[in-house]
PDB file of C-alpha atoms in Angstrom:
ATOM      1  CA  UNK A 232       7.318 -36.122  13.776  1.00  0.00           C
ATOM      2  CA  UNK A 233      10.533 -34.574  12.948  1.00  0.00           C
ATOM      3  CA  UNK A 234       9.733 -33.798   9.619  1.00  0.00           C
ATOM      4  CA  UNK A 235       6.893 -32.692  10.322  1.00  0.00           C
ATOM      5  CA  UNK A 236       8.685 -29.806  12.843  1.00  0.00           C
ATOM      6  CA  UNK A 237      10.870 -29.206   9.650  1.00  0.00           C
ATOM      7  CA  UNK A 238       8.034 -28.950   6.988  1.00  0.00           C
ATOM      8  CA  UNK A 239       6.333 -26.171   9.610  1.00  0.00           C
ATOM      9  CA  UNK A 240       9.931 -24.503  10.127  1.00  0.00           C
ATOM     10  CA  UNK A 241      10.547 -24.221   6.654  1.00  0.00           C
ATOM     11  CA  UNK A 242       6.647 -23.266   5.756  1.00  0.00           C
ATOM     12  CA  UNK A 243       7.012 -20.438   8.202  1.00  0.00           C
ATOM     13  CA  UNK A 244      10.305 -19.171   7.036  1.00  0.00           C
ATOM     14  CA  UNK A 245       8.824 -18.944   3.445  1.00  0.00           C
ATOM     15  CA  UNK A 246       6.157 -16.580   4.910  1.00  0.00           C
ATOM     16  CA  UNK A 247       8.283 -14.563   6.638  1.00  0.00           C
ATOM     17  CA  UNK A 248      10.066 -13.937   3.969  1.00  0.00           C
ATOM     18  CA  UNK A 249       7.491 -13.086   1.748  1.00  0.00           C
ATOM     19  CA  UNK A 250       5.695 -10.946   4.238  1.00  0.00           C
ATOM     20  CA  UNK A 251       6.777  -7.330   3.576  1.00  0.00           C
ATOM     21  CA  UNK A 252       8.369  -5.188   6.556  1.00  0.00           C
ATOM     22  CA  UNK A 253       6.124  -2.577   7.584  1.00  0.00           C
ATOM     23  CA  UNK A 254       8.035   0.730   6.806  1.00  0.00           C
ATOM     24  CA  UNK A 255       8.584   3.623   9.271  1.00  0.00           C
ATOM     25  CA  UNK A 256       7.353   6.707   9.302  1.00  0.00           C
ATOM     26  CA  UNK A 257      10.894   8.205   8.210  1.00  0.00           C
ATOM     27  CA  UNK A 258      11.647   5.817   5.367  1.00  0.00           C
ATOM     28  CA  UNK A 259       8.353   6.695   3.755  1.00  0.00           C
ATOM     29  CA  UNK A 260       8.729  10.629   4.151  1.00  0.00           C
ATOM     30  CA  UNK A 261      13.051  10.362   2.958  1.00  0.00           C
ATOM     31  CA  UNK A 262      11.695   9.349  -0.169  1.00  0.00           C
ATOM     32  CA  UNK A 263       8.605  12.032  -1.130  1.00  0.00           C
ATOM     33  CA  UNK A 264      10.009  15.033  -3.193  1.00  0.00           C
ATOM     34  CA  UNK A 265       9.170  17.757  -0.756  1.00  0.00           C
ATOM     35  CA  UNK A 266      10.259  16.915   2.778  1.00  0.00           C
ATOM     36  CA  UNK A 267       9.684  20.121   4.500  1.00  0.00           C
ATOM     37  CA  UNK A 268       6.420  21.316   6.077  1.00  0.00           C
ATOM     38  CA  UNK A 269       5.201  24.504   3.932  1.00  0.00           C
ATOM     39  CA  UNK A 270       4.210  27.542   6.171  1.00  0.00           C
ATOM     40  CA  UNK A 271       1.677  30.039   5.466  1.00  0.00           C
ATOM     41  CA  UNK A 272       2.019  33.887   5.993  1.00  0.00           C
ATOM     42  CA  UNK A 273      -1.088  35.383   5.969  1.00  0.00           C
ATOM     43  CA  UNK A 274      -4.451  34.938   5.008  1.00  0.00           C
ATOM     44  CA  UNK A 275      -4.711  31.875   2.319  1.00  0.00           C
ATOM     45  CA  UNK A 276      -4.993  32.943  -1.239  1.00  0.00           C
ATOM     46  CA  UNK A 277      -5.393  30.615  -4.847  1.00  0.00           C
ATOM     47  CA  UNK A 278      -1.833  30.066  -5.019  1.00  0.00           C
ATOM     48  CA  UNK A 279      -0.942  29.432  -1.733  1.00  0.00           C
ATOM     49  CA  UNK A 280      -3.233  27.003  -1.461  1.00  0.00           C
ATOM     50  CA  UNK A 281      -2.213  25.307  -4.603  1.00  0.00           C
ATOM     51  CA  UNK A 282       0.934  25.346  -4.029  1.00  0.00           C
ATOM     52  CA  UNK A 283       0.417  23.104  -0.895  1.00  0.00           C
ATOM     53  CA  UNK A 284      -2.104  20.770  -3.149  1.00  0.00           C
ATOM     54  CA  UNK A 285       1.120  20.792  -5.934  1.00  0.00           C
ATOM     55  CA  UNK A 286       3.505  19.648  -3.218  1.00  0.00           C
ATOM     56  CA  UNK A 287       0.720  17.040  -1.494  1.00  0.00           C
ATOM     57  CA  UNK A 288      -0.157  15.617  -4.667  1.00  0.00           C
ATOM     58  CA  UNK A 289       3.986  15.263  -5.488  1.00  0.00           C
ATOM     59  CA  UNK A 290       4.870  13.486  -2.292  1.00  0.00           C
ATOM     60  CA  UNK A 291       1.956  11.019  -2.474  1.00  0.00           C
ATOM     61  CA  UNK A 292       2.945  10.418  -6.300  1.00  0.00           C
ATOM     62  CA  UNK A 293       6.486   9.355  -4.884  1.00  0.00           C
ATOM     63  CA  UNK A 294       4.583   6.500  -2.953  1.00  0.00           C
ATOM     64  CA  UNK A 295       5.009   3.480  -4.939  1.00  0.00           C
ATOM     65  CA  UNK A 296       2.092   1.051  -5.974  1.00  0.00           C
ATOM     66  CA  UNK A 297       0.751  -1.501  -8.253  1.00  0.00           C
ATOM     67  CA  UNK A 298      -2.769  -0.346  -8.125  1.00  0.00           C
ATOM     68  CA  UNK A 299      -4.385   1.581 -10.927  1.00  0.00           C
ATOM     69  CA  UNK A 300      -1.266   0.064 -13.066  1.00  0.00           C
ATOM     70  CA  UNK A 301       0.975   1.916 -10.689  1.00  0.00           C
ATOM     71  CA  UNK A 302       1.442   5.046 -12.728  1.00  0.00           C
ATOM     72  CA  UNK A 303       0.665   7.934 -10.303  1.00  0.00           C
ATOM     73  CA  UNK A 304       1.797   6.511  -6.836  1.00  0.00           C
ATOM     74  CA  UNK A 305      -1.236   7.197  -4.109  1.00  0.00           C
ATOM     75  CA  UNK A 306      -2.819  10.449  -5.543  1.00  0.00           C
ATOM     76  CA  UNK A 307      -5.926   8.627  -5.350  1.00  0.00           C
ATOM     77  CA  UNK A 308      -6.139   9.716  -1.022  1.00  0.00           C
ATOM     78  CA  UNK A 309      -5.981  13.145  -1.770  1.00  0.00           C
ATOM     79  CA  UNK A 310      -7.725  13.339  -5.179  1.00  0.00           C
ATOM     80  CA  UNK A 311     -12.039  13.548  -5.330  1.00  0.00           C
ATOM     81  CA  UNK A 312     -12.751  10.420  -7.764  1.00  0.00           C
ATOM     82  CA  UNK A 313     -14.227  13.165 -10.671  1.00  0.00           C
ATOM     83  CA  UNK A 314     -10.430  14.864 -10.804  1.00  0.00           C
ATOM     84  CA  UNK A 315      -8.989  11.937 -10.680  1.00  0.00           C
ATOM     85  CA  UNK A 316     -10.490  10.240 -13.672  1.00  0.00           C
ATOM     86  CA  UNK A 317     -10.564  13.663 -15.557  1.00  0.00           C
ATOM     87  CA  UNK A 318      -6.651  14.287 -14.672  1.00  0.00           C
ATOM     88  CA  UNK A 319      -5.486  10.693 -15.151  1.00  0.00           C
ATOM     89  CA  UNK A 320      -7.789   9.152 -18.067  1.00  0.00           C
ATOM     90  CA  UNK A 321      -9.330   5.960 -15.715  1.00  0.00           C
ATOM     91  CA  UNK A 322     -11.216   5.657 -12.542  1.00  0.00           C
ATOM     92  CA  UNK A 323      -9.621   5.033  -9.391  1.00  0.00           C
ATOM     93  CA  UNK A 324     -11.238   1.831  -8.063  1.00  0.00           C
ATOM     94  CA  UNK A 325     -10.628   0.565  -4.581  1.00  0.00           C
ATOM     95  CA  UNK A 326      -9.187  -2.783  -4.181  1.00  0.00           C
ATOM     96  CA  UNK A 327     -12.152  -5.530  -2.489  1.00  0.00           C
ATOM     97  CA  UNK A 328     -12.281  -6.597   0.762  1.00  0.00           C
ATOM     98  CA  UNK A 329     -11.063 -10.345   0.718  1.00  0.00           C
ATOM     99  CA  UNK A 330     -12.740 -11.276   3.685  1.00  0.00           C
ATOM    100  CA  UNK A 331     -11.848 -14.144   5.521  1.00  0.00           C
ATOM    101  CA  UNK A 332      -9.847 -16.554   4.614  1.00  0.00           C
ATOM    102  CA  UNK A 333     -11.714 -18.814   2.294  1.00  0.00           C
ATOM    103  CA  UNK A 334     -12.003 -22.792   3.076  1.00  0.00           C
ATOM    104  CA  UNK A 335      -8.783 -24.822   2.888  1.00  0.00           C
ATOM    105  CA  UNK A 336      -9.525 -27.781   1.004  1.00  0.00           C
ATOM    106  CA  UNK A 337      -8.762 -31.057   3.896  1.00  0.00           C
ATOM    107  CA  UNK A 338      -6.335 -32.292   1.631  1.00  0.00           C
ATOM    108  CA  UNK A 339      -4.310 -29.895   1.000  1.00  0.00           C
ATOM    109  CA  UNK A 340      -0.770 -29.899   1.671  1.00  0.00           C
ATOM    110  CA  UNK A 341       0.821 -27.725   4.470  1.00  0.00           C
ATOM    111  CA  UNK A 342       2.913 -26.142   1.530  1.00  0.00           C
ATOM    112  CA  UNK A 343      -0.551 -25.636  -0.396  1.00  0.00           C
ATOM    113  CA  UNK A 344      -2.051 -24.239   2.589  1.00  0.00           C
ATOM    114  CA  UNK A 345       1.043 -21.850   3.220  1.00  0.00           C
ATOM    115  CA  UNK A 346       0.158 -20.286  -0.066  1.00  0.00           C
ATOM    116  CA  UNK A 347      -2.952 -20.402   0.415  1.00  0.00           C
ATOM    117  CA  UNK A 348      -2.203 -17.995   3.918  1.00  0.00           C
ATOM    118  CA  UNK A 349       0.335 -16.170   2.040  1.00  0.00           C
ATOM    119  CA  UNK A 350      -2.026 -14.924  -0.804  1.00  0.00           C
ATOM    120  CA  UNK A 351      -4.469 -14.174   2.104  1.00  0.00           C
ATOM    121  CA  UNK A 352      -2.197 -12.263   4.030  1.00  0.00           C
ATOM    122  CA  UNK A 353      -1.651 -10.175   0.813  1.00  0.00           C
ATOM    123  CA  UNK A 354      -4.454  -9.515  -0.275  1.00  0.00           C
ATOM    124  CA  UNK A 355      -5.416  -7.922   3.055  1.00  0.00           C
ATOM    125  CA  UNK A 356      -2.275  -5.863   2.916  1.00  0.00           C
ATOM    126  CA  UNK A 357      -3.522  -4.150  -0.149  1.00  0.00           C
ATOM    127  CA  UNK A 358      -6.973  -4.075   1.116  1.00  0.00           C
TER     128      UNK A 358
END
């Protein structure tokens, strides 16, 4: 029984650790480009408004990723799918729903089953 507490002690360590920490609202914006709010005097005009699309577009860039091979941050929320794949060569494709999680097999091992969770857990994340 003992080990048994351990095994779950150290199986729940393992996903705390590789759970990421949700970041706050602050640490995301100290790293975009462009951290002030852009005002408009006036009646909007071509290059007003593109200048606040140029400075969107920058700060979501600064947003790091791995999807899409991780090139161009999250342009993807502000970008309509046809500029996206003209401007960046590839269509953006949104990552699957993985559902719930799948059967664990009855034999599996509480560190199988751990990773098992883990991969889960991640794959909603991203979702």
């Amino acid at each position: 029984q003992a080990i048994r507490g351990q095994q779950a002690k150290a199986v729940a360590q393992r996903r705390t650790m590789t759970m990421a920490r949700a970041k706050t609202i602050d640490e995301i914006v100290d790293k975009f480009p462009f951290k002030t709010h852009l005002q408009l005097h006036g009646e909007p005009d071509y290059e007003a408004i593109n200048g606040f699309s140029q400075v969107l577009y920058a700060n979501v860039a600064s947003l790091p990723t791995t999807l899409a091979g991780g090139q161009h941050g999250h342009v993807e929320i502000l970008m309509k799918p046809t500029l996206y794949a003209t401007v960046l060569g590839t269509a953006w494709v949104d990552p699957a729903d993985p559902g719930a999680l799948g059967m664990v097999p009855v034999n599996a091992t509480m560190s199988h089953r751990a990773q098992l969770e883990a991969e889960h857990a991640e794959q909603r994340r991203i979702f």
